[in-house]
Amino acid sequence: MFSLNKLSPTITNMIRFDHSHVMVTFHQYERDKRPSVKKALADTICDALEIHAALEEEIFYPVMRQRDAGEPFMHKAEPEHDEMRRLISELRRTSGSDPRHDKLVMELMRDVMHHVADEETTLLPHAEAMLSKDALSELGAQMTRRRLELVGPKAGKLAKSHAVGFSGSGTALLVGLASAVFAAKAFAPKKPWKSNPA
Ligand SMILES: [Fe+2]
Ligand SMILES: [Fe+2]
């Protein structure tokens, strides 16, 4: 049966897009920028990473675990996300004018680069070898619907903080959000992702 979900970008390409978006934002962070700009960039990075990690853990990793139980990266993927979450909560508690803020951003960037490199060189190619294009697109559509649920309630706050100081990331967020809204309407017009008993 034909499903509109098959027109969705694949989950692996969405993951690559998220990685590029967060790396671009890391590269906009400079030690001599204003503290408020540094804080806004760090907020964007933290929000994007938290949402990305949740999407991988809820939708992508379980499928990979089921299909390829021997994949060694799967044993360290979630502990690495947890370490990233620890750094994120420390970063959120640190003022943009505190020199530790720069240090924490650099530490988080190093960890993320390492983790992303592992995903892009092993996990994503494995997924593309094991799953059909249609299955990858179905998972992509699932990820978009879940992203909308995670971003939706704080969209106003996110758009505001992400618009401070720079434009690239704010644009990416809005584009991501607009496509999520489109996808939610296009892919599930009568059956929303939240079960509605009424
Ligand atoms: Fe990950
Ligand atoms: Fe990732």
mmCIF file with all atom_site columns, C-alpha atoms and ligand atoms in Angstrom:
data_model
loop_
_atom_site.group_PDB
_atom_site.id
_atom_site.type_symbol
_atom_site.label_atom_id
_atom_site.label_alt_id
_atom_site.label_comp_id
_atom_site.label_asym_id
_atom_site.label_entity_id
_atom_site.label_seq_id
_atom_site.pdbx_PDB_ins_code
_atom_site.Cartn_x
_atom_site.Cartn_y
_atom_site.Cartn_z
_atom_site.occupancy
_atom_site.B_iso_or_equiv
_atom_site.pdbx_formal_charge
_atom_site.auth_seq_id
_atom_site.auth_comp_id
_atom_site.auth_asym_id
_atom_site.auth_atom_id
_atom_site.pdbx_PDB_model_num
ATOM   1   C  CA . MET A 1 1   ? 0.000   0.000  0.000  1.00 0.00 ? 1   MET A CA 1
ATOM   2   C  CA . PHE A 1 2   ? 1.301   3.471  -0.871 1.00 0.00 ? 2   PHE A CA 1
ATOM   3   C  CA . SER A 1 3   ? 2.067   5.622  2.117  1.00 0.00 ? 3   SER A CA 1
ATOM   4   C  CA . LEU A 1 4   ? 2.839   9.339  2.125  1.00 0.00 ? 4   LEU A CA 1
ATOM   5   C  CA . ASN A 1 5   ? 5.491   8.563  4.737  1.00 0.00 ? 5   ASN A CA 1
ATOM   6   C  CA . LYS A 1 6   ? 7.598   7.150  1.910  1.00 0.00 ? 6   LYS A CA 1
ATOM   7   C  CA . LEU A 1 7   ? 8.015   10.701 0.576  1.00 0.00 ? 7   LEU A CA 1
ATOM   8   C  CA . SER A 1 8   ? 9.656   11.795 3.810  1.00 0.00 ? 8   SER A CA 1
ATOM   9   C  CA . PRO A 1 9   ? 13.415  12.381 3.931  1.00 0.00 ? 9   PRO A CA 1
ATOM   10  C  CA . THR A 1 10  ? 15.128  9.288  5.330  1.00 0.00 ? 10  THR A CA 1
ATOM   11  C  CA . ILE A 1 11  ? 15.911  9.115  9.045  1.00 0.00 ? 11  ILE A CA 1
ATOM   12  C  CA . THR A 1 12  ? 19.640  8.824  8.269  1.00 0.00 ? 12  THR A CA 1
ATOM   13  C  CA . ASN A 1 13  ? 19.641  12.060 6.241  1.00 0.00 ? 13  ASN A CA 1
ATOM   14  C  CA . MET A 1 14  ? 17.666  13.827 8.983  1.00 0.00 ? 14  MET A CA 1
ATOM   15  C  CA . ILE A 1 15  ? 20.268  12.725 11.518 1.00 0.00 ? 15  ILE A CA 1
ATOM   16  C  CA . ARG A 1 16  ? 23.052  14.039 9.249  1.00 0.00 ? 16  ARG A CA 1
ATOM   17  C  CA . PHE A 1 17  ? 21.186  17.345 8.900  1.00 0.00 ? 17  PHE A CA 1
ATOM   18  C  CA . ASP A 1 18  ? 20.882  17.693 12.693 1.00 0.00 ? 18  ASP A CA 1
ATOM   19  C  CA . HIS A 1 19  ? 24.616  16.970 13.058 1.00 0.00 ? 19  HIS A CA 1
ATOM   20  C  CA . SER A 1 20  ? 25.545  19.643 10.479 1.00 0.00 ? 20  SER A CA 1
ATOM   21  C  CA . HIS A 1 21  ? 23.217  22.172 12.078 1.00 0.00 ? 21  HIS A CA 1
ATOM   22  C  CA . VAL A 1 22  ? 24.722  21.725 15.538 1.00 0.00 ? 22  VAL A CA 1
ATOM   23  C  CA . MET A 1 23  ? 28.308  21.773 14.214 1.00 0.00 ? 23  MET A CA 1
ATOM   24  C  CA . VAL A 1 24  ? 27.630  25.043 12.330 1.00 0.00 ? 24  VAL A CA 1
ATOM   25  C  CA . THR A 1 25  ? 26.297  26.534 15.569 1.00 0.00 ? 25  THR A CA 1
ATOM   26  C  CA . PHE A 1 26  ? 29.373  25.376 17.513 1.00 0.00 ? 26  PHE A CA 1
ATOM   27  C  CA . HIS A 1 27  ? 31.556  27.108 14.919 1.00 0.00 ? 27  HIS A CA 1
ATOM   28  C  CA . GLN A 1 28  ? 29.688  30.392 15.404 1.00 0.00 ? 28  GLN A CA 1
ATOM   29  C  CA . TYR A 1 29  ? 30.731  30.391 19.066 1.00 0.00 ? 29  TYR A CA 1
ATOM   30  C  CA . GLU A 1 30  ? 33.790  32.583 19.654 1.00 0.00 ? 30  GLU A CA 1
ATOM   31  C  CA . ARG A 1 31  ? 35.479  33.504 22.900 1.00 0.00 ? 31  ARG A CA 1
ATOM   32  C  CA . ASP A 1 32  ? 35.306  37.277 22.218 1.00 0.00 ? 32  ASP A CA 1
ATOM   33  C  CA . LYS A 1 33  ? 31.580  37.455 21.403 1.00 0.00 ? 33  LYS A CA 1
ATOM   34  C  CA . ARG A 1 34  ? 29.239  39.240 23.838 1.00 0.00 ? 34  ARG A CA 1
ATOM   35  C  CA . PRO A 1 35  ? 28.170  37.069 26.814 1.00 0.00 ? 35  PRO A CA 1
ATOM   36  C  CA . SER A 1 36  ? 24.496  37.323 25.785 1.00 0.00 ? 36  SER A CA 1
ATOM   37  C  CA . VAL A 1 37  ? 25.343  36.068 22.274 1.00 0.00 ? 37  VAL A CA 1
ATOM   38  C  CA . LYS A 1 38  ? 27.477  33.252 23.687 1.00 0.00 ? 38  LYS A CA 1
ATOM   39  C  CA . LYS A 1 39  ? 24.612  32.269 25.987 1.00 0.00 ? 39  LYS A CA 1
ATOM   40  C  CA . ALA A 1 40  ? 22.100  32.301 23.104 1.00 0.00 ? 40  ALA A CA 1
ATOM   41  C  CA . LEU A 1 41  ? 24.408  30.120 20.979 1.00 0.00 ? 41  LEU A CA 1
ATOM   42  C  CA . ALA A 1 42  ? 24.917  27.704 23.869 1.00 0.00 ? 42  ALA A CA 1
ATOM   43  C  CA . ASP A 1 43  ? 21.126  27.547 24.425 1.00 0.00 ? 43  ASP A CA 1
ATOM   44  C  CA . THR A 1 44  ? 20.596  26.682 20.767 1.00 0.00 ? 44  THR A CA 1
ATOM   45  C  CA . ILE A 1 45  ? 23.261  23.973 20.939 1.00 0.00 ? 45  ILE A CA 1
ATOM   46  C  CA . CYS A 1 46  ? 21.868  22.491 24.172 1.00 0.00 ? 46  CYS A CA 1
ATOM   47  C  CA . ASP A 1 47  ? 18.247  22.447 22.930 1.00 0.00 ? 47  ASP A CA 1
ATOM   48  C  CA . ALA A 1 48  ? 19.214  20.949 19.565 1.00 0.00 ? 48  ALA A CA 1
ATOM   49  C  CA . LEU A 1 49  ? 21.376  18.241 21.160 1.00 0.00 ? 49  LEU A CA 1
ATOM   50  C  CA . GLU A 1 50  ? 18.751  17.273 23.724 1.00 0.00 ? 50  GLU A CA 1
ATOM   51  C  CA . ILE A 1 51  ? 16.054  16.892 21.100 1.00 0.00 ? 51  ILE A CA 1
ATOM   52  C  CA . HIS A 1 52  ? 18.390  15.026 18.742 1.00 0.00 ? 52  HIS A CA 1
ATOM   53  C  CA . ALA A 1 53  ? 19.530  12.601 21.445 1.00 0.00 ? 53  ALA A CA 1
ATOM   54  C  CA . ALA A 1 54  ? 15.944  11.885 22.523 1.00 0.00 ? 54  ALA A CA 1
ATOM   55  C  CA . LEU A 1 55  ? 14.898  11.210 18.901 1.00 0.00 ? 55  LEU A CA 1
ATOM   56  C  CA . GLU A 1 56  ? 17.796  8.816  18.352 1.00 0.00 ? 56  GLU A CA 1
ATOM   57  C  CA . GLU A 1 57  ? 17.129  6.979  21.613 1.00 0.00 ? 57  GLU A CA 1
ATOM   58  C  CA . GLU A 1 58  ? 13.379  6.676  21.049 1.00 0.00 ? 58  GLU A CA 1
ATOM   59  C  CA . ILE A 1 59  ? 13.262  5.941  17.338 1.00 0.00 ? 59  ILE A CA 1
ATOM   60  C  CA . PHE A 1 60  ? 16.602  5.106  15.724 1.00 0.00 ? 60  PHE A CA 1
ATOM   61  C  CA . TYR A 1 61  ? 18.694  3.195  18.268 1.00 0.00 ? 61  TYR A CA 1
ATOM   62  C  CA . PRO A 1 62  ? 15.972  0.619  19.132 1.00 0.00 ? 62  PRO A CA 1
ATOM   63  C  CA . VAL A 1 63  ? 15.671  -0.329 15.450 1.00 0.00 ? 63  VAL A CA 1
ATOM   64  C  CA . MET A 1 64  ? 19.447  -0.629 15.123 1.00 0.00 ? 64  MET A CA 1
ATOM   65  C  CA . ARG A 1 65  ? 19.697  -2.700 18.283 1.00 0.00 ? 65  ARG A CA 1
ATOM   66  C  CA . GLN A 1 66  ? 17.060  -5.078 17.002 1.00 0.00 ? 66  GLN A CA 1
ATOM   67  C  CA . ARG A 1 67  ? 18.614  -5.444 13.551 1.00 0.00 ? 67  ARG A CA 1
ATOM   68  C  CA . ASP A 1 68  ? 22.293  -5.463 14.466 1.00 0.00 ? 68  ASP A CA 1
ATOM   69  C  CA . ALA A 1 69  ? 22.768  -6.518 18.104 1.00 0.00 ? 69  ALA A CA 1
ATOM   70  C  CA . GLY A 1 70  ? 26.539  -6.934 17.599 1.00 0.00 ? 70  GLY A CA 1
ATOM   71  C  CA . GLU A 1 71  ? 27.170  -3.325 16.570 1.00 0.00 ? 71  GLU A CA 1
ATOM   72  C  CA . PRO A 1 72  ? 29.812  -2.188 19.138 1.00 0.00 ? 72  PRO A CA 1
ATOM   73  C  CA . PHE A 1 73  ? 28.881  1.503  18.917 1.00 0.00 ? 73  PHE A CA 1
ATOM   74  C  CA . MET A 1 74  ? 25.428  0.717  20.349 1.00 0.00 ? 74  MET A CA 1
ATOM   75  C  CA . HIS A 1 75  ? 27.003  -0.133 23.715 1.00 0.00 ? 75  HIS A CA 1
ATOM   76  C  CA . LYS A 1 76  ? 28.489  3.305  24.148 1.00 0.00 ? 76  LYS A CA 1
ATOM   77  C  CA . ALA A 1 77  ? 25.996  5.504  22.275 1.00 0.00 ? 77  ALA A CA 1
ATOM   78  C  CA . GLU A 1 78  ? 23.621  6.130  25.183 1.00 0.00 ? 78  GLU A CA 1
ATOM   79  C  CA . PRO A 1 79  ? 26.352  6.506  27.851 1.00 0.00 ? 79  PRO A CA 1
ATOM   80  C  CA . GLU A 1 80  ? 27.879  9.139  25.541 1.00 0.00 ? 80  GLU A CA 1
ATOM   81  C  CA . HIS A 1 81  ? 24.509  10.922 25.314 1.00 0.00 ? 81  HIS A CA 1
ATOM   82  C  CA . ASP A 1 82  ? 24.331  10.855 29.145 1.00 0.00 ? 82  ASP A CA 1
ATOM   83  C  CA . GLU A 1 83  ? 27.767  12.435 29.447 1.00 0.00 ? 83  GLU A CA 1
ATOM   84  C  CA . MET A 1 84  ? 26.645  15.081 26.951 1.00 0.00 ? 84  MET A CA 1
ATOM   85  C  CA . ARG A 1 85  ? 23.536  15.739 29.093 1.00 0.00 ? 85  ARG A CA 1
ATOM   86  C  CA . ARG A 1 86  ? 25.766  16.200 32.145 1.00 0.00 ? 86  ARG A CA 1
ATOM   87  C  CA . LEU A 1 87  ? 27.813  18.846 30.309 1.00 0.00 ? 87  LEU A CA 1
ATOM   88  C  CA . ILE A 1 88  ? 24.618  20.497 29.027 1.00 0.00 ? 88  ILE A CA 1
ATOM   89  C  CA . SER A 1 89  ? 23.183  20.895 32.515 1.00 0.00 ? 89  SER A CA 1
ATOM   90  C  CA . GLU A 1 90  ? 26.478  22.344 33.764 1.00 0.00 ? 90  GLU A CA 1
ATOM   91  C  CA . LEU A 1 91  ? 26.599  24.712 30.790 1.00 0.00 ? 91  LEU A CA 1
ATOM   92  C  CA . ARG A 1 92  ? 23.030  25.887 31.453 1.00 0.00 ? 92  ARG A CA 1
ATOM   93  C  CA . ARG A 1 93  ? 23.968  26.752 35.038 1.00 0.00 ? 93  ARG A CA 1
ATOM   94  C  CA . THR A 1 94  ? 27.011  28.800 33.931 1.00 0.00 ? 94  THR A CA 1
ATOM   95  C  CA . SER A 1 95  ? 26.813  32.482 33.015 1.00 0.00 ? 95  SER A CA 1
ATOM   96  C  CA . GLY A 1 96  ? 27.943  33.571 29.533 1.00 0.00 ? 96  GLY A CA 1
ATOM   97  C  CA . SER A 1 97  ? 30.488  35.908 31.144 1.00 0.00 ? 97  SER A CA 1
ATOM   98  C  CA . ASP A 1 98  ? 32.108  33.127 33.209 1.00 0.00 ? 98  ASP A CA 1
ATOM   99  C  CA . PRO A 1 99  ? 35.350  31.831 31.584 1.00 0.00 ? 99  PRO A CA 1
ATOM   100 C  CA . ARG A 1 100 ? 34.130  28.286 32.400 1.00 0.00 ? 100 ARG A CA 1
ATOM   101 C  CA . HIS A 1 101 ? 31.372  28.828 29.841 1.00 0.00 ? 101 HIS A CA 1
ATOM   102 C  CA . ASP A 1 102 ? 33.917  28.786 26.975 1.00 0.00 ? 102 ASP A CA 1
ATOM   103 C  CA . LYS A 1 103 ? 35.618  25.725 28.445 1.00 0.00 ? 103 LYS A CA 1
ATOM   104 C  CA . LEU A 1 104 ? 32.353  23.804 28.757 1.00 0.00 ? 104 LEU A CA 1
ATOM   105 C  CA . VAL A 1 105 ? 31.299  24.659 25.193 1.00 0.00 ? 105 VAL A CA 1
ATOM   106 C  CA . MET A 1 106 ? 34.668  23.431 23.881 1.00 0.00 ? 106 MET A CA 1
ATOM   107 C  CA . GLU A 1 107 ? 34.435  20.240 25.924 1.00 0.00 ? 107 GLU A CA 1
ATOM   108 C  CA . LEU A 1 108 ? 30.905  19.582 24.676 1.00 0.00 ? 108 LEU A CA 1
ATOM   109 C  CA . MET A 1 109 ? 32.005  20.253 21.087 1.00 0.00 ? 109 MET A CA 1
ATOM   110 C  CA . ARG A 1 110 ? 34.873  17.749 21.367 1.00 0.00 ? 110 ARG A CA 1
ATOM   111 C  CA . ASP A 1 111 ? 32.566  15.051 22.709 1.00 0.00 ? 111 ASP A CA 1
ATOM   112 C  CA . VAL A 1 112 ? 29.883  15.732 20.122 1.00 0.00 ? 112 VAL A CA 1
ATOM   113 C  CA . MET A 1 113 ? 32.394  15.695 17.228 1.00 0.00 ? 113 MET A CA 1
ATOM   114 C  CA . HIS A 1 114 ? 33.693  12.330 18.353 1.00 0.00 ? 114 HIS A CA 1
ATOM   115 C  CA . HIS A 1 115 ? 30.209  10.845 18.787 1.00 0.00 ? 115 HIS A CA 1
ATOM   116 C  CA . VAL A 1 116 ? 28.956  12.258 15.468 1.00 0.00 ? 116 VAL A CA 1
ATOM   117 C  CA . ALA A 1 117 ? 32.006  10.862 13.645 1.00 0.00 ? 117 ALA A CA 1
ATOM   118 C  CA . ASP A 1 118 ? 31.240  7.380  15.016 1.00 0.00 ? 118 ASP A CA 1
ATOM   119 C  CA . GLU A 1 119 ? 27.596  7.636  13.968 1.00 0.00 ? 119 GLU A CA 1
ATOM   120 C  CA . GLU A 1 120 ? 28.363  8.923  10.501 1.00 0.00 ? 120 GLU A CA 1
ATOM   121 C  CA . THR A 1 121 ? 31.108  6.406  9.724  1.00 0.00 ? 121 THR A CA 1
ATOM   122 C  CA . THR A 1 122 ? 29.532  3.275  11.202 1.00 0.00 ? 122 THR A CA 1
ATOM   123 C  CA . LEU A 1 123 ? 25.913  3.478  12.326 1.00 0.00 ? 123 LEU A CA 1
ATOM   124 C  CA . LEU A 1 124 ? 24.311  5.453  9.501  1.00 0.00 ? 124 LEU A CA 1
ATOM   125 C  CA . PRO A 1 125 ? 25.976  3.429  6.688  1.00 0.00 ? 125 PRO A CA 1
ATOM   126 C  CA . HIS A 1 126 ? 24.938  0.211  8.502  1.00 0.00 ? 126 HIS A CA 1
ATOM   127 C  CA . ALA A 1 127 ? 21.344  1.426  8.708  1.00 0.00 ? 127 ALA A CA 1
ATOM   128 C  CA . GLU A 1 128 ? 21.365  2.255  4.996  1.00 0.00 ? 128 GLU A CA 1
ATOM   129 C  CA . ALA A 1 129 ? 22.763  -1.171 4.151  1.00 0.00 ? 129 ALA A CA 1
ATOM   130 C  CA . MET A 1 130 ? 20.240  -3.044 6.332  1.00 0.00 ? 130 MET A CA 1
ATOM   131 C  CA . LEU A 1 131 ? 16.997  -1.142 5.795  1.00 0.00 ? 131 LEU A CA 1
ATOM   132 C  CA . SER A 1 132 ? 15.132  -0.332 2.599  1.00 0.00 ? 132 SER A CA 1
ATOM   133 C  CA . LYS A 1 133 ? 14.745  3.247  1.401  1.00 0.00 ? 133 LYS A CA 1
ATOM   134 C  CA . ASP A 1 134 ? 11.002  3.035  2.246  1.00 0.00 ? 134 ASP A CA 1
ATOM   135 C  CA . ALA A 1 135 ? 11.710  1.821  5.782  1.00 0.00 ? 135 ALA A CA 1
ATOM   136 C  CA . LEU A 1 136 ? 14.233  4.650  6.281  1.00 0.00 ? 136 LEU A CA 1
ATOM   137 C  CA . SER A 1 137 ? 11.658  7.182  5.056  1.00 0.00 ? 137 SER A CA 1
ATOM   138 C  CA . GLU A 1 138 ? 8.936   5.734  7.313  1.00 0.00 ? 138 GLU A CA 1
ATOM   139 C  CA . LEU A 1 139 ? 11.307  6.143  10.264 1.00 0.00 ? 139 LEU A CA 1
ATOM   140 C  CA . GLY A 1 140 ? 12.083  9.677  9.046  1.00 0.00 ? 140 GLY A CA 1
ATOM   141 C  CA . ALA A 1 141 ? 8.373   10.540 9.129  1.00 0.00 ? 141 ALA A CA 1
ATOM   142 C  CA . GLN A 1 142 ? 8.095   9.041  12.623 1.00 0.00 ? 142 GLN A CA 1
ATOM   143 C  CA . MET A 1 143 ? 11.049  11.157 13.728 1.00 0.00 ? 143 MET A CA 1
ATOM   144 C  CA . THR A 1 144 ? 9.467   14.331 12.313 1.00 0.00 ? 144 THR A CA 1
ATOM   145 C  CA . ARG A 1 145 ? 6.223   13.701 14.189 1.00 0.00 ? 145 ARG A CA 1
ATOM   146 C  CA . ARG A 1 146 ? 8.061   13.084 17.445 1.00 0.00 ? 146 ARG A CA 1
ATOM   147 C  CA . ARG A 1 147 ? 10.256  16.152 16.867 1.00 0.00 ? 147 ARG A CA 1
ATOM   148 C  CA . LEU A 1 148 ? 7.150   18.291 16.582 1.00 0.00 ? 148 LEU A CA 1
ATOM   149 C  CA . GLU A 1 149 ? 5.893   16.942 19.897 1.00 0.00 ? 149 GLU A CA 1
ATOM   150 C  CA . LEU A 1 150 ? 9.214   17.724 21.580 1.00 0.00 ? 150 LEU A CA 1
ATOM   151 C  CA . VAL A 1 151 ? 9.715   21.173 19.999 1.00 0.00 ? 151 VAL A CA 1
ATOM   152 C  CA . GLY A 1 152 ? 6.054   22.253 19.938 1.00 0.00 ? 152 GLY A CA 1
ATOM   153 C  CA . PRO A 1 153 ? 5.496   23.306 23.553 1.00 0.00 ? 153 PRO A CA 1
ATOM   154 C  CA . LYS A 1 154 ? 8.659   25.426 23.651 1.00 0.00 ? 154 LYS A CA 1
ATOM   155 C  CA . ALA A 1 155 ? 8.669   26.701 20.067 1.00 0.00 ? 155 ALA A CA 1
ATOM   156 C  CA . GLY A 1 156 ? 8.080   30.326 21.122 1.00 0.00 ? 156 GLY A CA 1
ATOM   157 C  CA . LYS A 1 157 ? 10.933  30.334 23.625 1.00 0.00 ? 157 LYS A CA 1
ATOM   158 C  CA . LEU A 1 158 ? 13.246  28.532 21.212 1.00 0.00 ? 158 LEU A CA 1
ATOM   159 C  CA . ALA A 1 159 ? 12.583  30.887 18.299 1.00 0.00 ? 159 ALA A CA 1
ATOM   160 C  CA . LYS A 1 160 ? 13.268  33.856 20.589 1.00 0.00 ? 160 LYS A CA 1
ATOM   161 C  CA . SER A 1 161 ? 16.577  32.664 22.034 1.00 0.00 ? 161 SER A CA 1
ATOM   162 C  CA . HIS A 1 162 ? 17.739  31.254 18.716 1.00 0.00 ? 162 HIS A CA 1
ATOM   163 C  CA . ALA A 1 163 ? 17.163  34.572 16.950 1.00 0.00 ? 163 ALA A CA 1
ATOM   164 C  CA . VAL A 1 164 ? 19.625  36.399 19.221 1.00 0.00 ? 164 VAL A CA 1
ATOM   165 C  CA . GLY A 1 165 ? 22.981  37.282 17.734 1.00 0.00 ? 165 GLY A CA 1
ATOM   166 C  CA . PHE A 1 166 ? 22.996  35.222 14.581 1.00 0.00 ? 166 PHE A CA 1
ATOM   167 C  CA . SER A 1 167 ? 20.634  34.031 11.914 1.00 0.00 ? 167 SER A CA 1
ATOM   168 C  CA . GLY A 1 168 ? 21.748  30.629 10.614 1.00 0.00 ? 168 GLY A CA 1
ATOM   169 C  CA . SER A 1 169 ? 20.580  28.480 13.449 1.00 0.00 ? 169 SER A CA 1
ATOM   170 C  CA . GLY A 1 170 ? 17.338  30.324 14.002 1.00 0.00 ? 170 GLY A CA 1
ATOM   171 C  CA . THR A 1 171 ? 16.568  29.824 10.346 1.00 0.00 ? 171 THR A CA 1
ATOM   172 C  CA . ALA A 1 172 ? 17.354  26.117 10.594 1.00 0.00 ? 172 ALA A CA 1
ATOM   173 C  CA . LEU A 1 173 ? 15.075  25.792 13.599 1.00 0.00 ? 173 LEU A CA 1
ATOM   174 C  CA . LEU A 1 174 ? 12.218  27.552 11.849 1.00 0.00 ? 174 LEU A CA 1
ATOM   175 C  CA . VAL A 1 175 ? 12.713  25.581 8.642  1.00 0.00 ? 175 VAL A CA 1
ATOM   176 C  CA . GLY A 1 176 ? 12.785  22.395 10.704 1.00 0.00 ? 176 GLY A CA 1
ATOM   177 C  CA . LEU A 1 177 ? 9.665   23.428 12.544 1.00 0.00 ? 177 LEU A CA 1
ATOM   178 C  CA . ALA A 1 178 ? 7.828   24.469 9.374  1.00 0.00 ? 178 ALA A CA 1
ATOM   179 C  CA . SER A 1 179 ? 8.625   21.164 7.715  1.00 0.00 ? 179 SER A CA 1
ATOM   180 C  CA . ALA A 1 180 ? 7.532   19.322 10.848 1.00 0.00 ? 180 ALA A CA 1
ATOM   181 C  CA . VAL A 1 181 ? 4.196   21.140 10.795 1.00 0.00 ? 181 VAL A CA 1
ATOM   182 C  CA . PHE A 1 182 ? 3.842   20.384 7.092  1.00 0.00 ? 182 PHE A CA 1
ATOM   183 C  CA . ALA A 1 183 ? 4.739   16.755 7.628  1.00 0.00 ? 183 ALA A CA 1
ATOM   184 C  CA . ALA A 1 184 ? 2.336   16.370 10.521 1.00 0.00 ? 184 ALA A CA 1
ATOM   185 C  CA . LYS A 1 185 ? -0.485  17.682 8.340  1.00 0.00 ? 185 LYS A CA 1
ATOM   186 C  CA . ALA A 1 186 ? 0.523   15.839 5.199  1.00 0.00 ? 186 ALA A CA 1
ATOM   187 C  CA . PHE A 1 187 ? 1.342   12.501 6.720  1.00 0.00 ? 187 PHE A CA 1
ATOM   188 C  CA . ALA A 1 188 ? -1.355  12.121 9.320  1.00 0.00 ? 188 ALA A CA 1
ATOM   189 C  CA . PRO A 1 189 ? -4.346  14.358 8.559  1.00 0.00 ? 189 PRO A CA 1
ATOM   190 C  CA . LYS A 1 190 ? -6.913  12.184 10.318 1.00 0.00 ? 190 LYS A CA 1
ATOM   191 C  CA . LYS A 1 191 ? -4.775  10.249 12.737 1.00 0.00 ? 191 LYS A CA 1
ATOM   192 C  CA . PRO A 1 192 ? -2.671  12.562 14.872 1.00 0.00 ? 192 PRO A CA 1
ATOM   193 C  CA . TRP A 1 193 ? 0.445   11.134 16.528 1.00 0.00 ? 193 TRP A CA 1
ATOM   194 C  CA . LYS A 1 194 ? -1.132  11.525 19.959 1.00 0.00 ? 194 LYS A CA 1
ATOM   195 C  CA . SER A 1 195 ? -3.956  9.101  20.509 1.00 0.00 ? 195 SER A CA 1
ATOM   196 C  CA . ASN A 1 196 ? -7.135  11.051 20.847 1.00 0.00 ? 196 ASN A CA 1
ATOM   197 C  CA . PRO A 1 197 ? -10.024 9.069  22.333 1.00 0.00 ? 197 PRO A CA 1
ATOM   198 C  CA . ALA A 1 198 ? -12.637 11.686 21.343 1.00 0.00 ? 198 ALA A CA 1
HETATM 199 FE FE . FE  B 2 .   ? 23.837  9.971  19.049 1.00 0.00 ? 1   FE  B FE 1
HETATM 200 FE FE . FE  B 2 .   ? 23.437  11.798 16.273 1.00 0.00 ? 2   FE  B FE 1
#
